[in-house]
PDB file of N, CA, C and O in Angstrom:
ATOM      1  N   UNK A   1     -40.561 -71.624 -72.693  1.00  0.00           N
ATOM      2  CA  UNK A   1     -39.270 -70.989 -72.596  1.00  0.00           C
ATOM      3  C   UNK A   1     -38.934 -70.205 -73.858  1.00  0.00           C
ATOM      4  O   UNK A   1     -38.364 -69.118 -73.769  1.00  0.00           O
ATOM      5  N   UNK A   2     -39.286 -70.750 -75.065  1.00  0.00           N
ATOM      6  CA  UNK A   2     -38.601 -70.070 -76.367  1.00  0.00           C
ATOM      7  C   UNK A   2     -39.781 -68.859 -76.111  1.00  0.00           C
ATOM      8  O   UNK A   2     -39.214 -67.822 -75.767  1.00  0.00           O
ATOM      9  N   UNK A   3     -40.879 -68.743 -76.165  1.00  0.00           N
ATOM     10  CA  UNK A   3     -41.553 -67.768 -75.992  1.00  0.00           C
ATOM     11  C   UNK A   3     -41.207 -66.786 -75.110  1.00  0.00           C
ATOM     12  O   UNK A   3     -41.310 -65.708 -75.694  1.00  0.00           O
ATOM     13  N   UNK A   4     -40.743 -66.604 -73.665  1.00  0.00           N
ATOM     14  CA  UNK A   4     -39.939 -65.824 -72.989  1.00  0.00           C
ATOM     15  C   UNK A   4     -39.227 -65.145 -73.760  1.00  0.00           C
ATOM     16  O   UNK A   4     -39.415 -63.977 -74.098  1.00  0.00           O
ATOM     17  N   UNK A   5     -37.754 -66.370 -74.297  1.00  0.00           N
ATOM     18  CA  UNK A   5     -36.909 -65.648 -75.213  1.00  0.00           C
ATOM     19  C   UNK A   5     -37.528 -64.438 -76.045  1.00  0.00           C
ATOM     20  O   UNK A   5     -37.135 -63.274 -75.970  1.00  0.00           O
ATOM     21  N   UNK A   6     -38.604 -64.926 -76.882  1.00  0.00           N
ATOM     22  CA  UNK A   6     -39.158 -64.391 -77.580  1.00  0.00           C
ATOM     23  C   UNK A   6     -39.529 -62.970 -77.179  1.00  0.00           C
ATOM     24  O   UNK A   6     -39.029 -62.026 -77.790  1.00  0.00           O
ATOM     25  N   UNK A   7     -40.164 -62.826 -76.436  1.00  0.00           N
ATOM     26  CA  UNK A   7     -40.406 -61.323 -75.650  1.00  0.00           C
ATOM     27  C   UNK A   7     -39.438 -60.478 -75.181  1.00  0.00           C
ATOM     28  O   UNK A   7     -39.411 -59.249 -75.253  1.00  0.00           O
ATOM     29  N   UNK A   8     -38.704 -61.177 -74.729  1.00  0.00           N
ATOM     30  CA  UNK A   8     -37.820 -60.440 -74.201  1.00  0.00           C
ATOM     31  C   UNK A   8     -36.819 -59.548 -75.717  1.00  0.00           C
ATOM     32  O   UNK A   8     -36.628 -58.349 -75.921  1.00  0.00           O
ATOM     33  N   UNK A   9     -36.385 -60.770 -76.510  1.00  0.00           N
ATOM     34  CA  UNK A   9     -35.796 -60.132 -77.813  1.00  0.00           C
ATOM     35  C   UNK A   9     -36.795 -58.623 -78.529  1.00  0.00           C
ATOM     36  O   UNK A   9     -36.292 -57.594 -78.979  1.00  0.00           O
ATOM     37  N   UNK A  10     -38.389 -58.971 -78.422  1.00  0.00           N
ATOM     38  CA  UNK A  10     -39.235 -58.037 -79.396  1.00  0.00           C
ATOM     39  C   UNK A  10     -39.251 -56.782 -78.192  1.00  0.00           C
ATOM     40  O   UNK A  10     -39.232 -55.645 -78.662  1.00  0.00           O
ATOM     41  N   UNK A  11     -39.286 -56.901 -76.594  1.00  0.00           N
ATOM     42  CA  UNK A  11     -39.332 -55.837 -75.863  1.00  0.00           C
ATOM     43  C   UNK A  11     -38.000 -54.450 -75.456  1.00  0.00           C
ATOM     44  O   UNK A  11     -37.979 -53.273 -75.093  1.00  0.00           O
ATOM     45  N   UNK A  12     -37.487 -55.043 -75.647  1.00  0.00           N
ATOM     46  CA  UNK A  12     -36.014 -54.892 -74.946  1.00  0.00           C
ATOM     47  C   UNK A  12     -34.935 -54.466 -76.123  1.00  0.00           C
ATOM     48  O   UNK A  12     -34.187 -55.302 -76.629  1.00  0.00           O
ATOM     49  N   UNK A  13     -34.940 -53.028 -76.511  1.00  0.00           N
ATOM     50  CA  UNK A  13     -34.053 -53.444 -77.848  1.00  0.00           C
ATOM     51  C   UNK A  13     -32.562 -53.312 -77.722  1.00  0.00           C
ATOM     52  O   UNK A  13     -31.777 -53.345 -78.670  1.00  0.00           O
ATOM     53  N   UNK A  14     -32.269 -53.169 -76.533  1.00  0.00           N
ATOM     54  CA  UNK A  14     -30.653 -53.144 -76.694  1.00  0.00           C
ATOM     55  C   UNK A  14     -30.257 -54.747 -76.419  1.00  0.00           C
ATOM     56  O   UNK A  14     -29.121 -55.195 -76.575  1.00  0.00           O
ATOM     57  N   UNK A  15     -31.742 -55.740 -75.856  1.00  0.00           N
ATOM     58  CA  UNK A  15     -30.967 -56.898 -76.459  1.00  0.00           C
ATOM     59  C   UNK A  15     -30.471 -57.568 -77.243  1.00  0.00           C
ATOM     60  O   UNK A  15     -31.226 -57.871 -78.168  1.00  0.00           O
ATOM     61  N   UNK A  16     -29.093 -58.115 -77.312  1.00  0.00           N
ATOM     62  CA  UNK A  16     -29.016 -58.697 -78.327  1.00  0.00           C
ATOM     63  C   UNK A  16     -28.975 -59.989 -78.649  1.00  0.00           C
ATOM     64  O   UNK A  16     -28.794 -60.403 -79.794  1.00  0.00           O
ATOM     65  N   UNK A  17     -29.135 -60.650 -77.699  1.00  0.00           N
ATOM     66  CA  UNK A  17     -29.196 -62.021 -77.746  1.00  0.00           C
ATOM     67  C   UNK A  17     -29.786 -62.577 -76.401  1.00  0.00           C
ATOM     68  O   UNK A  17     -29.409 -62.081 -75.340  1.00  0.00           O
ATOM     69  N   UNK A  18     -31.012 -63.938 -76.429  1.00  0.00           N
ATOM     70  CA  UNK A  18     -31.766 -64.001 -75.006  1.00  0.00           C
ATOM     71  C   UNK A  18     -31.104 -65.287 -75.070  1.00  0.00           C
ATOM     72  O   UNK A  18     -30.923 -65.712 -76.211  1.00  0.00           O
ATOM     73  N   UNK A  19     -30.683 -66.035 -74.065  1.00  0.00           N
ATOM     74  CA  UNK A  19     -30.291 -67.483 -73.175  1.00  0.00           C
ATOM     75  C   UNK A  19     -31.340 -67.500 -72.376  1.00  0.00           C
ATOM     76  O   UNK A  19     -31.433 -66.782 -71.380  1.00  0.00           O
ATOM     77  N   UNK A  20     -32.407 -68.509 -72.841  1.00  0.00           N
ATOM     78  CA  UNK A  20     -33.041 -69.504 -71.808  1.00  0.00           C
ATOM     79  C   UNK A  20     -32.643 -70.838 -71.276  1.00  0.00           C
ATOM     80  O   UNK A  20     -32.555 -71.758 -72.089  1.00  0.00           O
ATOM     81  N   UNK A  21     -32.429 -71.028 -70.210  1.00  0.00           N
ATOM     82  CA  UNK A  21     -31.722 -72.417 -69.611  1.00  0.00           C
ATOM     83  C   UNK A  21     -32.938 -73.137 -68.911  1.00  0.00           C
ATOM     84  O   UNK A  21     -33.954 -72.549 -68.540  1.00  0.00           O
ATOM     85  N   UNK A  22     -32.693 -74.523 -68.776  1.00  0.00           N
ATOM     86  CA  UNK A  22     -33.560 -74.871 -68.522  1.00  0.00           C
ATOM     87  C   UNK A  22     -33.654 -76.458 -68.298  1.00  0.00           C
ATOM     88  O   UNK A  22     -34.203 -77.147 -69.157  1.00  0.00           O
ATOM     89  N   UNK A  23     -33.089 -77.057 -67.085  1.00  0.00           N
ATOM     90  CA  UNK A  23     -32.440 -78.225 -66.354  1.00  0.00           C
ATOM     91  C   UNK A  23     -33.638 -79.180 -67.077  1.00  0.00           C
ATOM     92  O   UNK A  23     -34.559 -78.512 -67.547  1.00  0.00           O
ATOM     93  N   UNK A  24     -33.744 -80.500 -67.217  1.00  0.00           N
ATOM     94  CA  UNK A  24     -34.586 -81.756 -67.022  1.00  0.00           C
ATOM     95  C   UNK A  24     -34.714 -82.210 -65.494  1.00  0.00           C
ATOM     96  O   UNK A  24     -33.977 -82.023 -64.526  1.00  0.00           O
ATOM     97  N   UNK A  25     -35.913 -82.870 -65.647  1.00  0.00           N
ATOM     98  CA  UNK A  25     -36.337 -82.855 -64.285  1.00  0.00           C
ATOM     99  C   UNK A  25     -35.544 -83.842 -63.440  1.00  0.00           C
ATOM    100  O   UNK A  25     -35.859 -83.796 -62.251  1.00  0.00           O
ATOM    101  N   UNK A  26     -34.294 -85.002 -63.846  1.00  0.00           N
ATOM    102  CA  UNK A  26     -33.276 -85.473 -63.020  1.00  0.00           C
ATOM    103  C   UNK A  26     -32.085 -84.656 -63.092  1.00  0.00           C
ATOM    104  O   UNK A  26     -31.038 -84.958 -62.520  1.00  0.00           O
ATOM    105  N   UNK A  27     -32.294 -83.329 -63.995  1.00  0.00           N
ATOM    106  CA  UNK A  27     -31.076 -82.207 -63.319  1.00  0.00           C
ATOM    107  C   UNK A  27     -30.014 -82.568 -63.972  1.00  0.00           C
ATOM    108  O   UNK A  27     -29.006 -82.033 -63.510  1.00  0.00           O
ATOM    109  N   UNK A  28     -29.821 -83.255 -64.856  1.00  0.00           N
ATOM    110  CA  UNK A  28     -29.012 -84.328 -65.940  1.00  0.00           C
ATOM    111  C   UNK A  28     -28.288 -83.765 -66.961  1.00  0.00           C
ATOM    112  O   UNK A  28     -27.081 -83.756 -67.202  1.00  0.00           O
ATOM    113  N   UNK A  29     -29.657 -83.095 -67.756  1.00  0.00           N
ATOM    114  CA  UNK A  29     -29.300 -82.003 -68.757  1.00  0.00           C
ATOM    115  C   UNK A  29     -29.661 -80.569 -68.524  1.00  0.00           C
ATOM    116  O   UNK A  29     -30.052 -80.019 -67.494  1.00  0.00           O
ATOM    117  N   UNK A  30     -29.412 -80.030 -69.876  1.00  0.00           N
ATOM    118  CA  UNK A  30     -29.426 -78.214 -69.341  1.00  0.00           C
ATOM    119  C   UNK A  30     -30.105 -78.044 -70.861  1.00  0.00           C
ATOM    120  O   UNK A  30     -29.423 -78.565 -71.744  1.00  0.00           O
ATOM    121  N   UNK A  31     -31.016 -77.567 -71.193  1.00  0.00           N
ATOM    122  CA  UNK A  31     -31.475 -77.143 -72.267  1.00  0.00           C
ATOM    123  C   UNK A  31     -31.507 -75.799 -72.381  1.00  0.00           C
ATOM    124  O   UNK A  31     -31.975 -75.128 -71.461  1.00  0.00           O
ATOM    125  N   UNK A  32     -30.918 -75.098 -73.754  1.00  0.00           N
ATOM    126  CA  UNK A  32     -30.771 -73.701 -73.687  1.00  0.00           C
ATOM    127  C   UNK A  32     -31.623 -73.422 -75.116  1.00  0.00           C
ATOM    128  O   UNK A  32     -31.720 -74.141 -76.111  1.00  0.00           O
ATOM    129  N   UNK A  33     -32.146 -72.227 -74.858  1.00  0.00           N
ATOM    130  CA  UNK A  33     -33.393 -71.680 -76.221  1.00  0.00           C
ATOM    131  C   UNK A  33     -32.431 -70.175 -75.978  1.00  0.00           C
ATOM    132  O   UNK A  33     -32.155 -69.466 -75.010  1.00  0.00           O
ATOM    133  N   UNK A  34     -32.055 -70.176 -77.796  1.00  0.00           N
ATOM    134  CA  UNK A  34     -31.426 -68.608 -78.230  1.00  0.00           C
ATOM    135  C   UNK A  34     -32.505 -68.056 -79.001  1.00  0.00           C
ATOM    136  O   UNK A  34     -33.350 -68.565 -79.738  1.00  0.00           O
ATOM    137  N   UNK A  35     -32.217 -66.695 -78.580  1.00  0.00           N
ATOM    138  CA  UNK A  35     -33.474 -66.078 -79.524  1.00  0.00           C
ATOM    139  C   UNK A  35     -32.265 -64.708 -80.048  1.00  0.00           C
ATOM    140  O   UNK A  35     -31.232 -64.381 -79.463  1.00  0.00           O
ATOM    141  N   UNK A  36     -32.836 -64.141 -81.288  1.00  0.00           N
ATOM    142  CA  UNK A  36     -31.960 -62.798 -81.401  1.00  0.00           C
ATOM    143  C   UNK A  36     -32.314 -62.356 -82.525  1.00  0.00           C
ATOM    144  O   UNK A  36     -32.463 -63.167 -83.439  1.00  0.00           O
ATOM    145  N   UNK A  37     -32.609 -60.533 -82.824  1.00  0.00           N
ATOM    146  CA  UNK A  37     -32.545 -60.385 -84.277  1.00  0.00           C
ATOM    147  C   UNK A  37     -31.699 -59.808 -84.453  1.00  0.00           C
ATOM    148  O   UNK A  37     -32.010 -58.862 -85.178  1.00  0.00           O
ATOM    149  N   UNK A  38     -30.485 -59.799 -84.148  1.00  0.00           N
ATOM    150  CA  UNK A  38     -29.165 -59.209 -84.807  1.00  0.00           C
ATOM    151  C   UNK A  38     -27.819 -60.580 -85.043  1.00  0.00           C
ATOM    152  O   UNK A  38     -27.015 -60.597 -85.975  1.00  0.00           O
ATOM    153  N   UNK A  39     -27.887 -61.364 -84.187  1.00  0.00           N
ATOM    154  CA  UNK A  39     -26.876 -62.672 -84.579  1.00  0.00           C
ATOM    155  C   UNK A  39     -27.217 -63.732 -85.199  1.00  0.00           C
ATOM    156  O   UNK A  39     -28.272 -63.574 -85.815  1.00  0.00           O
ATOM    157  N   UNK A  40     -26.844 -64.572 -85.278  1.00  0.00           N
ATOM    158  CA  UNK A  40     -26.725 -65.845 -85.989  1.00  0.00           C
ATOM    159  C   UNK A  40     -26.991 -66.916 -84.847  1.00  0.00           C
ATOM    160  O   UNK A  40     -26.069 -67.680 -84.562  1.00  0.00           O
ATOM    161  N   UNK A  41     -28.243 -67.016 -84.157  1.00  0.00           N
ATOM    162  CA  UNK A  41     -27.976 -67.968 -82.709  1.00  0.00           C
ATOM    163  C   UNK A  41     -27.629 -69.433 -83.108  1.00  0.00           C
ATOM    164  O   UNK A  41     -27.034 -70.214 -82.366  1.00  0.00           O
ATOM    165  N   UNK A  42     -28.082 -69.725 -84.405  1.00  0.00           N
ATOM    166  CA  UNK A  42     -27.775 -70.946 -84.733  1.00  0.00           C
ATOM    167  C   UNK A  42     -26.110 -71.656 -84.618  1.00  0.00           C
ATOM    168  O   UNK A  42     -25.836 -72.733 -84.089  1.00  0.00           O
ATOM    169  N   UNK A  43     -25.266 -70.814 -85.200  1.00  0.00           N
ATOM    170  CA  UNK A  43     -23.712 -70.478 -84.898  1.00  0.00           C
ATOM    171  C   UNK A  43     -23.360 -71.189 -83.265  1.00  0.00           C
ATOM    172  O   UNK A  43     -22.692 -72.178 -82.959  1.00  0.00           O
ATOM    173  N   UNK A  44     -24.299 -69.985 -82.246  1.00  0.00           N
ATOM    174  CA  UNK A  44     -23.808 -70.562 -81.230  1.00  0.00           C
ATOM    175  C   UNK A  44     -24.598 -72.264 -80.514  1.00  0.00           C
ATOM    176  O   UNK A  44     -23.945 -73.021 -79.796  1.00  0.00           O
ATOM    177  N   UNK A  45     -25.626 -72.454 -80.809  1.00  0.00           N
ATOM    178  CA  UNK A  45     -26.226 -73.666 -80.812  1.00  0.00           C
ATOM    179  C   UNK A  45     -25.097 -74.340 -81.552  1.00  0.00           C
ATOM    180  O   UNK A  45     -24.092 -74.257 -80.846  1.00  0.00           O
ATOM    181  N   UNK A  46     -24.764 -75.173 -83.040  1.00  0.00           N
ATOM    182  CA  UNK A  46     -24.356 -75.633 -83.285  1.00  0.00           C
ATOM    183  C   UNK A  46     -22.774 -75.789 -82.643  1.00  0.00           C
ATOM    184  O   UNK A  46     -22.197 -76.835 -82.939  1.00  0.00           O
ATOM    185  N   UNK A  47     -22.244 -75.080 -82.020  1.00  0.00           N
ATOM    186  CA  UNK A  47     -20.741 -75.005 -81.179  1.00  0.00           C
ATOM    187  C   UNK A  47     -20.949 -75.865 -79.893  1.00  0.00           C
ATOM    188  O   UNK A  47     -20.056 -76.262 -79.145  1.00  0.00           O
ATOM    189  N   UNK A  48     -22.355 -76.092 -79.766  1.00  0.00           N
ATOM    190  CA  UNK A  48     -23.005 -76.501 -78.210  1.00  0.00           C
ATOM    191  C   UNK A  48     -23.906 -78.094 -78.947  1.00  0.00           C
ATOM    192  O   UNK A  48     -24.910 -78.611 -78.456  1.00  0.00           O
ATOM    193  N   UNK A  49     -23.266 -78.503 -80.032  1.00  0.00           N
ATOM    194  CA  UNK A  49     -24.161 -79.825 -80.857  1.00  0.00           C
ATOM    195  C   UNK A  49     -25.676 -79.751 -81.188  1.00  0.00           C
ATOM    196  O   UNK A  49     -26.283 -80.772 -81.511  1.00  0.00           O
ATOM    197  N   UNK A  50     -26.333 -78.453 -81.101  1.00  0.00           N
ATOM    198  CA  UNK A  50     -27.505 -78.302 -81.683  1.00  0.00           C
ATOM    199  C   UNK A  50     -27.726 -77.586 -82.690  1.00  0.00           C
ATOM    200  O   UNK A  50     -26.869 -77.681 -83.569  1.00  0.00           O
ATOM    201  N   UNK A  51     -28.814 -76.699 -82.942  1.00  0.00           N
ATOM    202  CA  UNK A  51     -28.684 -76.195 -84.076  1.00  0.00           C
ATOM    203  C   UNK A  51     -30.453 -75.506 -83.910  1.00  0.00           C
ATOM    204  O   UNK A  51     -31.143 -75.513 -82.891  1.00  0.00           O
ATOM    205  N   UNK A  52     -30.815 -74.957 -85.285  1.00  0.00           N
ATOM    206  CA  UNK A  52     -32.340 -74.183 -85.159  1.00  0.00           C
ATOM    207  C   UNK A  52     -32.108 -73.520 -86.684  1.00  0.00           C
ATOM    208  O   UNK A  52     -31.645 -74.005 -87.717  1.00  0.00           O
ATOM    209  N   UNK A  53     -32.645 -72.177 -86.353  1.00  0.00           N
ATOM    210  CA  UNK A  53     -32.523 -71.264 -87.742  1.00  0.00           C
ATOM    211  C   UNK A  53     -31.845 -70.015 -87.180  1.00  0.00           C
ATOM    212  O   UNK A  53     -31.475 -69.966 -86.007  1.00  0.00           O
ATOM    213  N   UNK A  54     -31.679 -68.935 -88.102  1.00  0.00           N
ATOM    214  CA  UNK A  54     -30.829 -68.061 -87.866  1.00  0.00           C
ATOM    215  C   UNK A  54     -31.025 -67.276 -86.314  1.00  0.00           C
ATOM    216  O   UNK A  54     -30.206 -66.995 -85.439  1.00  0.00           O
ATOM    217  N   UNK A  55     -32.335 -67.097 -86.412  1.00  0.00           N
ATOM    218  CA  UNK A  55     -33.018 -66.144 -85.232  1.00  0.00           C
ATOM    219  C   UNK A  55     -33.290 -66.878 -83.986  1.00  0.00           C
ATOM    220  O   UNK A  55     -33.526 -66.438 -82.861  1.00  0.00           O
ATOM    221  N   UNK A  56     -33.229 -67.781 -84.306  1.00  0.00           N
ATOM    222  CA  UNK A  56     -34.005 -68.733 -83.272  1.00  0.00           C
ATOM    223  C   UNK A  56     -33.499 -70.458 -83.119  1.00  0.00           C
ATOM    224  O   UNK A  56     -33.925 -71.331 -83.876  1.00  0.00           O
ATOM    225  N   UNK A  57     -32.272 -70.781 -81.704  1.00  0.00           N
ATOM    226  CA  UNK A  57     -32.065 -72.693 -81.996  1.00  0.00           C
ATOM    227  C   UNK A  57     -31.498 -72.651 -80.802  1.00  0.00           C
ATOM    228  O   UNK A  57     -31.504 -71.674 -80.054  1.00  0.00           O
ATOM    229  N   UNK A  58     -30.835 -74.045 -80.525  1.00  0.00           N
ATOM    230  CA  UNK A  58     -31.259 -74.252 -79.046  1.00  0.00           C
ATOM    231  C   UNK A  58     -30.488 -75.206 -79.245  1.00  0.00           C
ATOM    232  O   UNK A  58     -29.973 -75.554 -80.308  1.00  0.00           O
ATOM    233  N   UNK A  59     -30.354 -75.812 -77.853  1.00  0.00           N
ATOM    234  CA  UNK A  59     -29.120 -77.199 -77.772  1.00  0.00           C
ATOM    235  C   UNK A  59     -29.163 -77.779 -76.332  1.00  0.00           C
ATOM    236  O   UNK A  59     -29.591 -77.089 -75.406  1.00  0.00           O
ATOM    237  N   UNK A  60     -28.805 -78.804 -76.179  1.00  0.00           N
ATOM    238  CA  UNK A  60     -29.745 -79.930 -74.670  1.00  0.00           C
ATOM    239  C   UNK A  60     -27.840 -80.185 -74.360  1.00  0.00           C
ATOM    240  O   UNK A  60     -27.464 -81.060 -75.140  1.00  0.00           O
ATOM    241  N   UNK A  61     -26.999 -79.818 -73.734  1.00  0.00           N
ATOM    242  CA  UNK A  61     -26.351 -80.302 -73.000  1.00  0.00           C
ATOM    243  C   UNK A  61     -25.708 -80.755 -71.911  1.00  0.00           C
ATOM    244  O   UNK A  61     -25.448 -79.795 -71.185  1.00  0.00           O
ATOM    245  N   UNK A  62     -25.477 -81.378 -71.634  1.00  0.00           N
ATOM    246  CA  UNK A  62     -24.906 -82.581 -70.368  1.00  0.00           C
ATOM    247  C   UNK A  62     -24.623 -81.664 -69.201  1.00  0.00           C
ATOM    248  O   UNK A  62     -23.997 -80.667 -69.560  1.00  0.00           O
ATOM    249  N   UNK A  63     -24.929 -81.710 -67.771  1.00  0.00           N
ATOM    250  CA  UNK A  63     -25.134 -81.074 -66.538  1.00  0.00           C
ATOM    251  C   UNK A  63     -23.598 -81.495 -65.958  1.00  0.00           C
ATOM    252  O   UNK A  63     -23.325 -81.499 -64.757  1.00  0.00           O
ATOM    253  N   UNK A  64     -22.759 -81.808 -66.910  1.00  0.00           N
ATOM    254  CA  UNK A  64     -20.996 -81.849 -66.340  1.00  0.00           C
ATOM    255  C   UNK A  64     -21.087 -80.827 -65.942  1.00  0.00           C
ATOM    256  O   UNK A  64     -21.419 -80.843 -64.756  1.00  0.00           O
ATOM    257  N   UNK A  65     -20.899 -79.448 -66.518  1.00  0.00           N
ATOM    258  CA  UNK A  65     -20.662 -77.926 -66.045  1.00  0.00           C
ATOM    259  C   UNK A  65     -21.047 -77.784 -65.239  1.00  0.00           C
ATOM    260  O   UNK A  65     -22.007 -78.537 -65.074  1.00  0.00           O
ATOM    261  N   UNK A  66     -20.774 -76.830 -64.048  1.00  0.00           N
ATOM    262  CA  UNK A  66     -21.720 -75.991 -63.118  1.00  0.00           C
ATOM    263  C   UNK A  66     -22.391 -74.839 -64.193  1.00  0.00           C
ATOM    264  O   UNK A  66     -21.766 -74.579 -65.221  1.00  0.00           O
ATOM    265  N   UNK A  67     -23.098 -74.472 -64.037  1.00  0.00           N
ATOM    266  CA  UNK A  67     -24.052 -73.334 -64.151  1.00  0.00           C
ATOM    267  C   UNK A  67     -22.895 -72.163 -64.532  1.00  0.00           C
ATOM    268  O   UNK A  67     -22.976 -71.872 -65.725  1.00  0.00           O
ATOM    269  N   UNK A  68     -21.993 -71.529 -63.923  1.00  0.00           N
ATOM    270  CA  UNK A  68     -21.176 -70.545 -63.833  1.00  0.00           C
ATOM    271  C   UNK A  68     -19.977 -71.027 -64.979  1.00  0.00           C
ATOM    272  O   UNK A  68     -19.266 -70.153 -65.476  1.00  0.00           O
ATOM    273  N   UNK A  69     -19.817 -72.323 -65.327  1.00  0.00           N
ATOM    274  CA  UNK A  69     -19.012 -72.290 -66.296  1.00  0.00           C
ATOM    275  C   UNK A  69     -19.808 -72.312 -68.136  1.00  0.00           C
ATOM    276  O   UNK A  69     -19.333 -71.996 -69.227  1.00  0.00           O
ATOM    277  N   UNK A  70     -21.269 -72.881 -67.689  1.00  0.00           N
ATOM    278  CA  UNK A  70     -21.907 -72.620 -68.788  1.00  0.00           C
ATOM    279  C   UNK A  70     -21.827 -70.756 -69.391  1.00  0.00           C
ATOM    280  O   UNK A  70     -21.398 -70.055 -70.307  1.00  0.00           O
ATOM    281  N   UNK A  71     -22.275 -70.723 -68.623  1.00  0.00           N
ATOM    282  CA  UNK A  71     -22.181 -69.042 -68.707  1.00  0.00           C
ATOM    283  C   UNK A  71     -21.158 -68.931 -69.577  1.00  0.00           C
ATOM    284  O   UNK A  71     -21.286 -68.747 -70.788  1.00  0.00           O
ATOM    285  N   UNK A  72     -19.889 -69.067 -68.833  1.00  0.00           N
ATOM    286  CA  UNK A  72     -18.454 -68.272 -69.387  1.00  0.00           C
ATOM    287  C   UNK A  72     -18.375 -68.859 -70.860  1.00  0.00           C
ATOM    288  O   UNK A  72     -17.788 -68.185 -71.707  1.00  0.00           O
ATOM    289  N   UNK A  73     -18.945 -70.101 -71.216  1.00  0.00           N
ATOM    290  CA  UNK A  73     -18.371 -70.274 -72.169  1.00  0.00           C
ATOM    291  C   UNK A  73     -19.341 -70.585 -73.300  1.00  0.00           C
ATOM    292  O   UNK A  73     -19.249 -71.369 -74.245  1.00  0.00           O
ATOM    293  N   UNK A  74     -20.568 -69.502 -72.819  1.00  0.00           N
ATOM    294  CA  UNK A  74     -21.343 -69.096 -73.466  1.00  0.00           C
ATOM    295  C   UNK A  74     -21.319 -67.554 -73.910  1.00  0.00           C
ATOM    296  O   UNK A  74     -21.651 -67.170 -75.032  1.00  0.00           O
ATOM    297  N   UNK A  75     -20.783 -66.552 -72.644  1.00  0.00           N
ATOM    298  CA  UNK A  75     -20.452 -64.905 -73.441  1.00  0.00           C
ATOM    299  C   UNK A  75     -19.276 -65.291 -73.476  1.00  0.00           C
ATOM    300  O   UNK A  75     -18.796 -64.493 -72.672  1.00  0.00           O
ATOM    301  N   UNK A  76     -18.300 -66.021 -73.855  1.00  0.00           N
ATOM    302  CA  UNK A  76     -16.736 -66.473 -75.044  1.00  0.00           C
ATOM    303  C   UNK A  76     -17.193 -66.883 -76.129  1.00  0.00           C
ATOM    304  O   UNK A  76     -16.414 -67.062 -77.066  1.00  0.00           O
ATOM    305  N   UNK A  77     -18.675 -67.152 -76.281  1.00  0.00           N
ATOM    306  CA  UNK A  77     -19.175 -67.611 -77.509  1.00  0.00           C
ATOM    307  C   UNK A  77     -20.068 -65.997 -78.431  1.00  0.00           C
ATOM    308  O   UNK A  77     -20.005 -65.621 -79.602  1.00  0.00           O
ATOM    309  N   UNK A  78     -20.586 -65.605 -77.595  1.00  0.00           N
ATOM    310  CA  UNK A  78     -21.282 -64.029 -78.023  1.00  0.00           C
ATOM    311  C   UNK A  78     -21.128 -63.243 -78.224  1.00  0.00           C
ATOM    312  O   UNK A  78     -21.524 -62.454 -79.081  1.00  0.00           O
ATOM    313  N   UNK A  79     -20.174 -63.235 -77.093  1.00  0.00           N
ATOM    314  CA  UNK A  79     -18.930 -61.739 -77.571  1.00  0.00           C
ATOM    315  C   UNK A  79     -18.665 -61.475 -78.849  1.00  0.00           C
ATOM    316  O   UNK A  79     -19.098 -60.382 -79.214  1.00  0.00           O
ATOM    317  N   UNK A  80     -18.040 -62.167 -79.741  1.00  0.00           N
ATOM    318  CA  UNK A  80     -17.326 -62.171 -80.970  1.00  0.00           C
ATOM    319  C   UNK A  80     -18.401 -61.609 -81.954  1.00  0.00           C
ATOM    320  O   UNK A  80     -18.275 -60.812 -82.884  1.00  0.00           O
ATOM    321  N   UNK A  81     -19.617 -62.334 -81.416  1.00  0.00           N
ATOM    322  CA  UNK A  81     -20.706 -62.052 -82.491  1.00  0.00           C
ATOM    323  C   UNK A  81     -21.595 -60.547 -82.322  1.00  0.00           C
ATOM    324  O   UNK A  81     -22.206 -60.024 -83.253  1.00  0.00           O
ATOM    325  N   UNK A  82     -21.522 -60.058 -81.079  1.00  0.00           N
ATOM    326  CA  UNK A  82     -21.785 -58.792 -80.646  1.00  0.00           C
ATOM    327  C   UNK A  82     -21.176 -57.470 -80.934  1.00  0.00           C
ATOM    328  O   UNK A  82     -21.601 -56.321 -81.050  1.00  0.00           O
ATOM    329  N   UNK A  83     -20.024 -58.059 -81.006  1.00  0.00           N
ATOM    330  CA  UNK A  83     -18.653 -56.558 -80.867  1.00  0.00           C
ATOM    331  C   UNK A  83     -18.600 -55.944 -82.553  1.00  0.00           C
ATOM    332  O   UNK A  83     -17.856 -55.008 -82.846  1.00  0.00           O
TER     333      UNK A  83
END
């Protein structure tokens, strides 16, 4: 998965930030891999109880959310750092 991220960040240059998600196999948790060379992904990992290095971190949280609220309150987290 971080490797995806990875490509996608070095191919693609108006990206600015990649979200890989990525359930455990009882669907329990949600593991997310940030990749980016313009933000701070660590910033948004650590807001989510994980953490990494600047370019590159990630964070395992709890499958309470649906899918659609992860999202939202993941670009409420990017935005700020994008604009």
């Amino acid at each position: 998965e971080a490797d995806f991220g990875q490509i996608i960040i070095q191919d693609i240059d108006d990206a600015k930030v990649t979200v890989i998600f990525r359930s455990d196999e009882k669907n329990e948790k949600c593991n997310m891999s940030f990749r980016s060379k313009y933000v701070d992904v660590q910033k948004i990992a650590k807001s989510f109880w994980g953490g990494g290095h600047i370019h590159a971190a990630g964070c395992v949280i709890p499958r309470k959310w649906r899918f659609h609220q992860q999202v939202e309150e993941l670009v409420n987290k990017i935005n700020p750092l994008i604009e």
